[in-house]
Coordinates of C-alpha atoms in Angstrom, one line a residue:
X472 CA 1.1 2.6 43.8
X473 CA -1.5 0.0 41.7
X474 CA -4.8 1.1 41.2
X475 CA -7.6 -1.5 42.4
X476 CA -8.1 -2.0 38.9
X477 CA -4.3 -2.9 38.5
X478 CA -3.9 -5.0 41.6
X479 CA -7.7 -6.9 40.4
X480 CA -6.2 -7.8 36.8
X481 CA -2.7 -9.0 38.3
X482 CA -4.8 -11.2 41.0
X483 CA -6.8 -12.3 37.9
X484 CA -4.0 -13.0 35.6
X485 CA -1.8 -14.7 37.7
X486 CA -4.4 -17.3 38.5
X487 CA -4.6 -17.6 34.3
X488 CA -1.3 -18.5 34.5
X489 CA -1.0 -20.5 36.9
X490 CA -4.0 -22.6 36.1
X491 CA -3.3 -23.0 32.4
X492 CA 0.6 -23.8 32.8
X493 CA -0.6 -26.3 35.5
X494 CA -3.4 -28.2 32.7
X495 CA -0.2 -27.6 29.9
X496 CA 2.4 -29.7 32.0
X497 CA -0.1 -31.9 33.9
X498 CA 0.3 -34.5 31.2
X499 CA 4.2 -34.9 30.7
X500 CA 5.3 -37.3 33.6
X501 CA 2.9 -39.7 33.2
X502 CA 0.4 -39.5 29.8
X503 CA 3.6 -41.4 27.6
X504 CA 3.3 -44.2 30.1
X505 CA -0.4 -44.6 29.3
X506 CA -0.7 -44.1 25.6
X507 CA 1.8 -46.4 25.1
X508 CA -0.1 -49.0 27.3
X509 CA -2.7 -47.9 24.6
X510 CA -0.7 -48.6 21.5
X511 CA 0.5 -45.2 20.8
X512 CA 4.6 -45.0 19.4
X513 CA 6.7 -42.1 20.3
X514 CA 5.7 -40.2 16.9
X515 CA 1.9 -40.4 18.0
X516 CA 2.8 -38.8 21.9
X517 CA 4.8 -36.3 20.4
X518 CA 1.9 -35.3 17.4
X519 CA -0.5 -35.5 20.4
X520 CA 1.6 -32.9 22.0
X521 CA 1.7 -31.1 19.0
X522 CA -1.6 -31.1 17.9
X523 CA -2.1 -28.7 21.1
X524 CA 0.7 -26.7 19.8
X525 CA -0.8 -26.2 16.2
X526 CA -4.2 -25.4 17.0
X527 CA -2.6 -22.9 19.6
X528 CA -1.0 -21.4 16.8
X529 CA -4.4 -21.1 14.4
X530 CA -6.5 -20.2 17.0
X531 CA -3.8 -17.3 18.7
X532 CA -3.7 -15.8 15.0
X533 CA -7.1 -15.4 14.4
X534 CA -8.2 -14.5 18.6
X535 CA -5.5 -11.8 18.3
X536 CA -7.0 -10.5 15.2
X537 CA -10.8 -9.7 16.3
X538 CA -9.8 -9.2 20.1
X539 CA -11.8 -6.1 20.0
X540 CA -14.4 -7.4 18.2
X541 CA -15.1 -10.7 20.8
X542 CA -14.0 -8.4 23.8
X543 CA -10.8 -8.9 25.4
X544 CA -12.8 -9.8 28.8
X545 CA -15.3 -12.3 27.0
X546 CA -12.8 -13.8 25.2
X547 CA -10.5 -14.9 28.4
X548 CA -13.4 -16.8 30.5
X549 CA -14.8 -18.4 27.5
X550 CA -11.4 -19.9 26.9
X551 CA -11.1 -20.9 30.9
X552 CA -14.5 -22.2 30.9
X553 CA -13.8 -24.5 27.4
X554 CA -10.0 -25.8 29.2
X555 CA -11.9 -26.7 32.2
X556 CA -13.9 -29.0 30.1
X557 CA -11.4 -30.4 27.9
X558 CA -9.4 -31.4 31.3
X559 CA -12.1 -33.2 32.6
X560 CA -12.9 -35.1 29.0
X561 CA -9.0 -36.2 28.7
X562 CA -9.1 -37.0 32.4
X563 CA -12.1 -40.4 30.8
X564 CA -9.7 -41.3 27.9
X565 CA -8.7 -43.9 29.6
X566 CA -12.4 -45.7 29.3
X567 CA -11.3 -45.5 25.7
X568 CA -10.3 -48.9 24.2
X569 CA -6.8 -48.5 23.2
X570 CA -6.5 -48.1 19.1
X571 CA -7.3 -45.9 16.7
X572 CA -10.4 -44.6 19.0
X573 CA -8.5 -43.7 22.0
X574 CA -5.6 -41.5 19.9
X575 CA -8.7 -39.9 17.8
X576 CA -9.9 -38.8 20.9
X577 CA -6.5 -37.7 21.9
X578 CA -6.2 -35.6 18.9
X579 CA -10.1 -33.9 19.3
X580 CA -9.8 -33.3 23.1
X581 CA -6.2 -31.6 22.9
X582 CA -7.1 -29.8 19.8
X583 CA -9.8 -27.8 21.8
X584 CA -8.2 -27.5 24.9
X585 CA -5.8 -25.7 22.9
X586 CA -8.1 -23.3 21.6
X587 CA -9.1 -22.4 24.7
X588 CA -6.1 -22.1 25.9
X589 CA -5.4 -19.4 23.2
X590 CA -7.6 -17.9 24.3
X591 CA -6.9 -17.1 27.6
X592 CA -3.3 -16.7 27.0
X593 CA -4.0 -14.3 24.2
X594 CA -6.5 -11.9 26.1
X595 CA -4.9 -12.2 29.2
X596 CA -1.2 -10.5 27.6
X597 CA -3.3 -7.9 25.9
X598 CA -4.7 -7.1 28.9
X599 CA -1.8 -7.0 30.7
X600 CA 0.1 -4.6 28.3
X601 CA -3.2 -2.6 28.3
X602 CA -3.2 -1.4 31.6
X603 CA 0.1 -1.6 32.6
X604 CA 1.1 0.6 29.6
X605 CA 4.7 1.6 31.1
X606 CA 6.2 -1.6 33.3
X607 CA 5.2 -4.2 30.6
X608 CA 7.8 -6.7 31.1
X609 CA 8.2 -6.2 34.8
X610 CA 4.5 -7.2 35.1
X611 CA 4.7 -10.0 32.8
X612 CA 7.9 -11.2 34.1
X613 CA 6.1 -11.1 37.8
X614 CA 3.2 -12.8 36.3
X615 CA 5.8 -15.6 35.0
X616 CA 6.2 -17.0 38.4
X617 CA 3.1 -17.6 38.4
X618 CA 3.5 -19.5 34.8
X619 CA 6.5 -21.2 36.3
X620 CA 4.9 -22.7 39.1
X621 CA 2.2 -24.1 37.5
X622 CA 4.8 -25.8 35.4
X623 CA 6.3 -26.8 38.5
X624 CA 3.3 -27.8 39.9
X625 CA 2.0 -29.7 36.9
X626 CA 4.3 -32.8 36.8
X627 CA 4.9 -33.5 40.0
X628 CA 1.7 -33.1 41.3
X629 CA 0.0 -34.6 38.5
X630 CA 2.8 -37.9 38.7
X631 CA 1.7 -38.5 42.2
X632 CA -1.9 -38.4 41.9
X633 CA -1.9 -40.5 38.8
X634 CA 0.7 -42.8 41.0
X635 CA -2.0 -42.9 44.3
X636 CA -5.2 -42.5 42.6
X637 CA -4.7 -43.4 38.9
X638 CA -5.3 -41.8 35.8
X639 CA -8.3 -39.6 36.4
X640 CA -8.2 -37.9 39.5
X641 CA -5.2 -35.5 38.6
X642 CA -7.7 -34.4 35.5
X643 CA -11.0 -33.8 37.4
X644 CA -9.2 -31.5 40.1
X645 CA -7.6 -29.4 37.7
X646 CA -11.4 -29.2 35.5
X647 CA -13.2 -28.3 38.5
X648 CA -10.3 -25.7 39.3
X649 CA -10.4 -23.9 36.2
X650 CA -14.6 -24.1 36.5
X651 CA -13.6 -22.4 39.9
X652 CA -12.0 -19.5 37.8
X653 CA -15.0 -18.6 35.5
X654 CA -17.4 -16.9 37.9
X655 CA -13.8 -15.0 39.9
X656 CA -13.0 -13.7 36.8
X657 CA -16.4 -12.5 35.9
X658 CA -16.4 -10.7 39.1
X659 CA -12.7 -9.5 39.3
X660 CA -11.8 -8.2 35.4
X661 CA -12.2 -4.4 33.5
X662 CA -14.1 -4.1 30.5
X663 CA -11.7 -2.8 28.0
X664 CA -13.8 -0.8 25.4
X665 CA -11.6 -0.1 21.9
X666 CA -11.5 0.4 18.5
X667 CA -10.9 -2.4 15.9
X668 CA -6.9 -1.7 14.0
X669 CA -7.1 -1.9 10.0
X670 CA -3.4 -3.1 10.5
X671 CA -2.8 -7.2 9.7
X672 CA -0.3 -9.9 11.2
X673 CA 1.5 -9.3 7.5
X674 CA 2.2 -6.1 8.4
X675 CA 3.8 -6.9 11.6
X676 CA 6.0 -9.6 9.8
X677 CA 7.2 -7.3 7.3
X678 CA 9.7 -5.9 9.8
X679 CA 12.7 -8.1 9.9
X680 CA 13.3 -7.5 13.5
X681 CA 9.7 -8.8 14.7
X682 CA 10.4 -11.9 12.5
X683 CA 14.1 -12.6 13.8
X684 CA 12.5 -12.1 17.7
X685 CA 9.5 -14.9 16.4
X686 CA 12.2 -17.0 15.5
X687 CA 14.0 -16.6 19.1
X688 CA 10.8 -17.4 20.2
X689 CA 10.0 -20.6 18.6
X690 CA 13.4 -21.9 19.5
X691 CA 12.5 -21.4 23.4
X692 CA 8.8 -22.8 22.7
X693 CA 10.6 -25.4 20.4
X694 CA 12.9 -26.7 23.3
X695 CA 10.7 -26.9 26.3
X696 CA 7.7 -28.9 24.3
X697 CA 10.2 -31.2 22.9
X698 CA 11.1 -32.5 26.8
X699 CA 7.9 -32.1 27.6
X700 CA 7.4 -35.1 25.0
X701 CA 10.4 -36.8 25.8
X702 CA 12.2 -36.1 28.9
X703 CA 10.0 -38.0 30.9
X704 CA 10.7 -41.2 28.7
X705 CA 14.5 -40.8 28.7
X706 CA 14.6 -40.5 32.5
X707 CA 12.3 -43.7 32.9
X708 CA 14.8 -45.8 30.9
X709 CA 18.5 -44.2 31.4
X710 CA 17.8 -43.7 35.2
X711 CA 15.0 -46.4 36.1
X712 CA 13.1 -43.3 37.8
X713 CA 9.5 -43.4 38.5
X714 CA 6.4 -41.0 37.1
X715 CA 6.6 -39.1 40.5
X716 CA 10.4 -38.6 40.6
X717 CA 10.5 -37.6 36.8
X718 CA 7.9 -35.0 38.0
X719 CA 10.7 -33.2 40.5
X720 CA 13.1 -33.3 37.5
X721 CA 11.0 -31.5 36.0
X722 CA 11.2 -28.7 38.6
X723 CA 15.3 -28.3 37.7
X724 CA 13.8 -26.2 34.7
X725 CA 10.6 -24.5 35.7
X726 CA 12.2 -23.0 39.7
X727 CA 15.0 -21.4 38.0
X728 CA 13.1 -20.1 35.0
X729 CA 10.2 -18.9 38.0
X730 CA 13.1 -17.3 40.2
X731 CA 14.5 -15.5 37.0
X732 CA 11.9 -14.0 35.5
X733 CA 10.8 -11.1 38.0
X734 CA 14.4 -9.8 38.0
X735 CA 15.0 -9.9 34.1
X736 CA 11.7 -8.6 34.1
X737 CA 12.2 -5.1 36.1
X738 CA 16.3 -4.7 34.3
X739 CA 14.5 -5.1 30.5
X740 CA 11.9 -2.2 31.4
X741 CA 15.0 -0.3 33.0
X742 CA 17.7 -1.1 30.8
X743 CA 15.5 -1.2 27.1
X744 CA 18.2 -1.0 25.5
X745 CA 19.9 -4.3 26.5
X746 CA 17.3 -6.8 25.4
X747 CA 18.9 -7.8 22.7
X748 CA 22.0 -8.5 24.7
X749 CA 19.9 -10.8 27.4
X750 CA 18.7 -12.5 24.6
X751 CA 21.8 -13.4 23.0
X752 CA 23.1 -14.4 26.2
X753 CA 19.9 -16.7 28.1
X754 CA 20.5 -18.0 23.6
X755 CA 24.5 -19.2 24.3
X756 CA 23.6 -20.2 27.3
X757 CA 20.3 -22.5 26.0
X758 CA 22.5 -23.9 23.2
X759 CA 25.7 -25.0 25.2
X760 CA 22.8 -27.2 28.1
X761 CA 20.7 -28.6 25.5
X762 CA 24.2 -30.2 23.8
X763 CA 25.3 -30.9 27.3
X764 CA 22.3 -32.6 28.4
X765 CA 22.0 -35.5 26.6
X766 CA 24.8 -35.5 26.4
X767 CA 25.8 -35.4 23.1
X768 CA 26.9 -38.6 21.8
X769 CA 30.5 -37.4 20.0
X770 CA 31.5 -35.7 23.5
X771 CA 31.4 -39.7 24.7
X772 CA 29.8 -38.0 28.4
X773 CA 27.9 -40.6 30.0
X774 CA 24.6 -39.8 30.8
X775 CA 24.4 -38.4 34.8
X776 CA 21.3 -37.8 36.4
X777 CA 23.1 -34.2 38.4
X778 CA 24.5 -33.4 35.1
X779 CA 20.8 -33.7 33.1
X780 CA 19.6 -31.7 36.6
X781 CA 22.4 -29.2 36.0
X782 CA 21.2 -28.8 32.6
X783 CA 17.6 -28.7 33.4
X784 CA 18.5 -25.9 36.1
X785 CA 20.5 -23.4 33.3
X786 CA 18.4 -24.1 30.2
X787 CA 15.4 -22.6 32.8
X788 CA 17.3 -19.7 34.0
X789 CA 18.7 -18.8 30.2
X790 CA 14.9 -19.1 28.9
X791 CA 13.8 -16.3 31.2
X792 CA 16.5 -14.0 29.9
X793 CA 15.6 -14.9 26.6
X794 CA 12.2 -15.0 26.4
X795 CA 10.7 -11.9 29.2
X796 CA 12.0 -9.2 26.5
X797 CA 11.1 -10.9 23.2
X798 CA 7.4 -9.5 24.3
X799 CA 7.7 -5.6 24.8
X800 CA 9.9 -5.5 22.1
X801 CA 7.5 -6.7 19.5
X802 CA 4.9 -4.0 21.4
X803 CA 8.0 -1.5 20.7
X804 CA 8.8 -2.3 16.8
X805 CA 5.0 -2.9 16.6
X806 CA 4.8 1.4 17.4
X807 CA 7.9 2.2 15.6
X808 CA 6.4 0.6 12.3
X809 CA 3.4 3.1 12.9
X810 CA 0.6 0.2 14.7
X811 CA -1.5 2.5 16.5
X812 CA -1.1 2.5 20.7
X813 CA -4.2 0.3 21.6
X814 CA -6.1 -2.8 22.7
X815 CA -6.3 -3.9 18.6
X816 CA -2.5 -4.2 18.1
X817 CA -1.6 -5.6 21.7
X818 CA -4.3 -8.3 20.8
X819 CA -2.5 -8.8 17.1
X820 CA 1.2 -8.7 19.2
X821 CA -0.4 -11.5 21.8
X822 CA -2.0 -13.4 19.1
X823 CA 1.8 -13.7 17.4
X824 CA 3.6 -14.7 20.6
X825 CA 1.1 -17.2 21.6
X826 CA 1.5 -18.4 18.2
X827 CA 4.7 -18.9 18.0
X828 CA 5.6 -20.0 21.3
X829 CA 4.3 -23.4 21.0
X830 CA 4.6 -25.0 17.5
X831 CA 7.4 -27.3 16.6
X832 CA 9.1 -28.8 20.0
X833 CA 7.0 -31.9 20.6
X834 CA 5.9 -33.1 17.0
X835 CA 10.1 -33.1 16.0
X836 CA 11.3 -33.9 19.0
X837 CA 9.1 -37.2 19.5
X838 CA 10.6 -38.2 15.7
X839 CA 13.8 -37.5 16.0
X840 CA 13.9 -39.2 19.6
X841 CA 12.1 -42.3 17.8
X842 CA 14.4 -42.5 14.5
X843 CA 17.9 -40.8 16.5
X844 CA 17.9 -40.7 20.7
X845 CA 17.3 -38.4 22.9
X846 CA 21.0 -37.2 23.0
X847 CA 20.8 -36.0 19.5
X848 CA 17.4 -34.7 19.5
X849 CA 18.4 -32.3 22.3
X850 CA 21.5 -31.4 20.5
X851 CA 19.6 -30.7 17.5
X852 CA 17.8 -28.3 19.7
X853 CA 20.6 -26.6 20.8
X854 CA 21.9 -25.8 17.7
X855 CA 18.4 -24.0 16.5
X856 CA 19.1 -22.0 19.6
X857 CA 22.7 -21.1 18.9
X858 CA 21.3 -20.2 15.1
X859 CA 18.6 -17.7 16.9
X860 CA 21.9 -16.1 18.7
X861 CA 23.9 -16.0 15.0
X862 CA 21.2 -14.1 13.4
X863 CA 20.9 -11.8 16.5

């Protein structure tokens, strides 16, 4: 049975993960459509994309470092309460006059979203491997339904409210949601008192093992940001679909990856010694859709709408087995390489997964889908996956 403490933090995390998955995927179905209108190429979408995913990185480096220091608690509901309003500033970019203006605001608005978004993410796995010491990836893997819907959520819902109501309404909702969150989470989270670690990131990446699973990591981070930048282009003009329908396309990857995730969850804490084999697995499996759902020009497949939905549906169940054990067994290797068992290192652990997990996929994947297509940019994609399985 859960303490109240434990069913609290779950309640709290899941909204976390729900709302900032929901503000991450909000903008894929129809944000293209508008900065092009404003003058932006494909290269400037996907470095707007990006730009999230590198401050992400910075800022998950050095929150994971002084968790202790800022307070684990603190550090969560600042990081809600700066999201909310970034959503509602890049819900007025569209006042901006297109140009150089509009994309600098872009860049600014992002860039601080995605520190805050660090931050939640950041404290709120630390937390979660704090007090549920012994059942860490059946928690988180619960927790990623919660992720997964909000990426299911996201596009479609934000594709029909910018198709009845325009371009701002989606934003101010989801603002005024995540205000919402500050004062619950206030009210419903632990204070976790602990020590600052001596112990560095450079330490942790001095263990080959930690830096092959980062690497299996940023291929998964690498492949859903790169059709969060482009997918909803590439259905517009191969299958002449709509911002609203590209939004339930997007559900073929987040429902299975949401279903998945619980179950892969509860086997990897069962079965520790088989997450290497799910991750190799969920790996093959990521590398042979990503070729397949283009398709790949030299296969000479025409491009099917089921087929890219097929895709779509394995590439999000094969993520899930990948990516739920990549966590607890940093937290394990982390231990084994001496870390001491505490908030400090499960901060410094966080810090690296969050930075990882969302660096390269949209800044490539927009310029290789500008100078190449979209066929060969998703096969390029799939072969950094089937590399992450070699080395495995």
């Amino acid at each position: 049975m859960m303490t109240r403490q434990q069913t609290l933090t779950l309640i709290s995390m899941a909204s976390v993960n729900l709302s900032s998955m929901i503000c991450y995927s909000i903008l894929g179905p129809f944000f293209p459509i508008e900065a092009v209108k404003k003058g932006a190429s494909q290269t400037v979408i996907g470095l707007i994309f990006g730009c999230y995913a590198v401050c992400n990185l910075i800022g998950s480096l050095i929150l994971g470092k002084y968790i202790v220091q800022i307070g684990a608690k603190f550090m969560l509901i600042t990081g809600l309460f700066v999201s909310s309003g970034c959503t509602i500033l890049f819900g007025l970019l569209d006042r901006v006059p297109e140009g150089p203006t509009f994309l600098a605001l872009c860049f600014v608005v992002r860039s601080v979203d995605a520190v805050g978004f660090a931050a939640a993410m950041t404290s709120s796995f630390a937390m979660t491997a704090k007090i549920f010491p012994n059942n860490v990836a059946t928690v988180l893997g619960s927790l990623e339904i919660f992720t997964g819907l909000g990426l299911i959520l996201g596009p479609p819902v934000g594709g029909w409210f910018y198709q009845s109501f325009g371009y701002e309404v989606p934003f101010m909702l989801l603002g005024c949601f995540l205000l919402i969150m500050v004062p619950f989470n206030i009210y419903v989270l632990p204070t976790i008192d602990a020590e600052p670690s001596k112990d560095s990131f450079f330490r942790l990446l001095t263990h080959m093992k930690i830096v092959l699973i980062c690497y299996v990591i940023f291929t998964l981070s690498a492949g859903l940001g790169f059709l969060d930048a482009t997918l909803s282009l590439f259905s517009i003009n191969t299958f002449n679909l709509s911002p609203g329908y590209v939004g339930l396309i997007m559900l073929g990857l987040s429902l299975p990856y949401c279903l998945a995730s619980p179950l892969i969850g509860y086997f990897t804490d069962k079965y520790p010694a088989n997450r290497s084999w799910f991750m190799v697995t969920g790996g093959i499996a990521t590398a042979a859709s990503f070729c397949l759902l283009g398709p790949v020009p030299f296969l000479h497949i025409p491009s099917k709408l089921w087929l890219t939905i097929l895709m779509l549906g394995i590439i999000g169940f094969s993520l899930g087995m990948t990516a739920i054990p990549t966590f607890p067994e940093i937290i394990t290797c982390a231990y084994e390489q001496g870390f001491e068992e505490g908030l400090s290192t499960l901060g410094m652990v966080s810090g690296l997964f969050g930075a990882v997990w969302m660096f390269y996929g949209p800044i490539v994947g927009g310029l290789i889908t500008q100078h190449l297509s979209f066929e060969w940019a998703a096969a390029v994609q799939g072969g950094l996956a089937f590399l992450a399985v070699s080395f495995k």
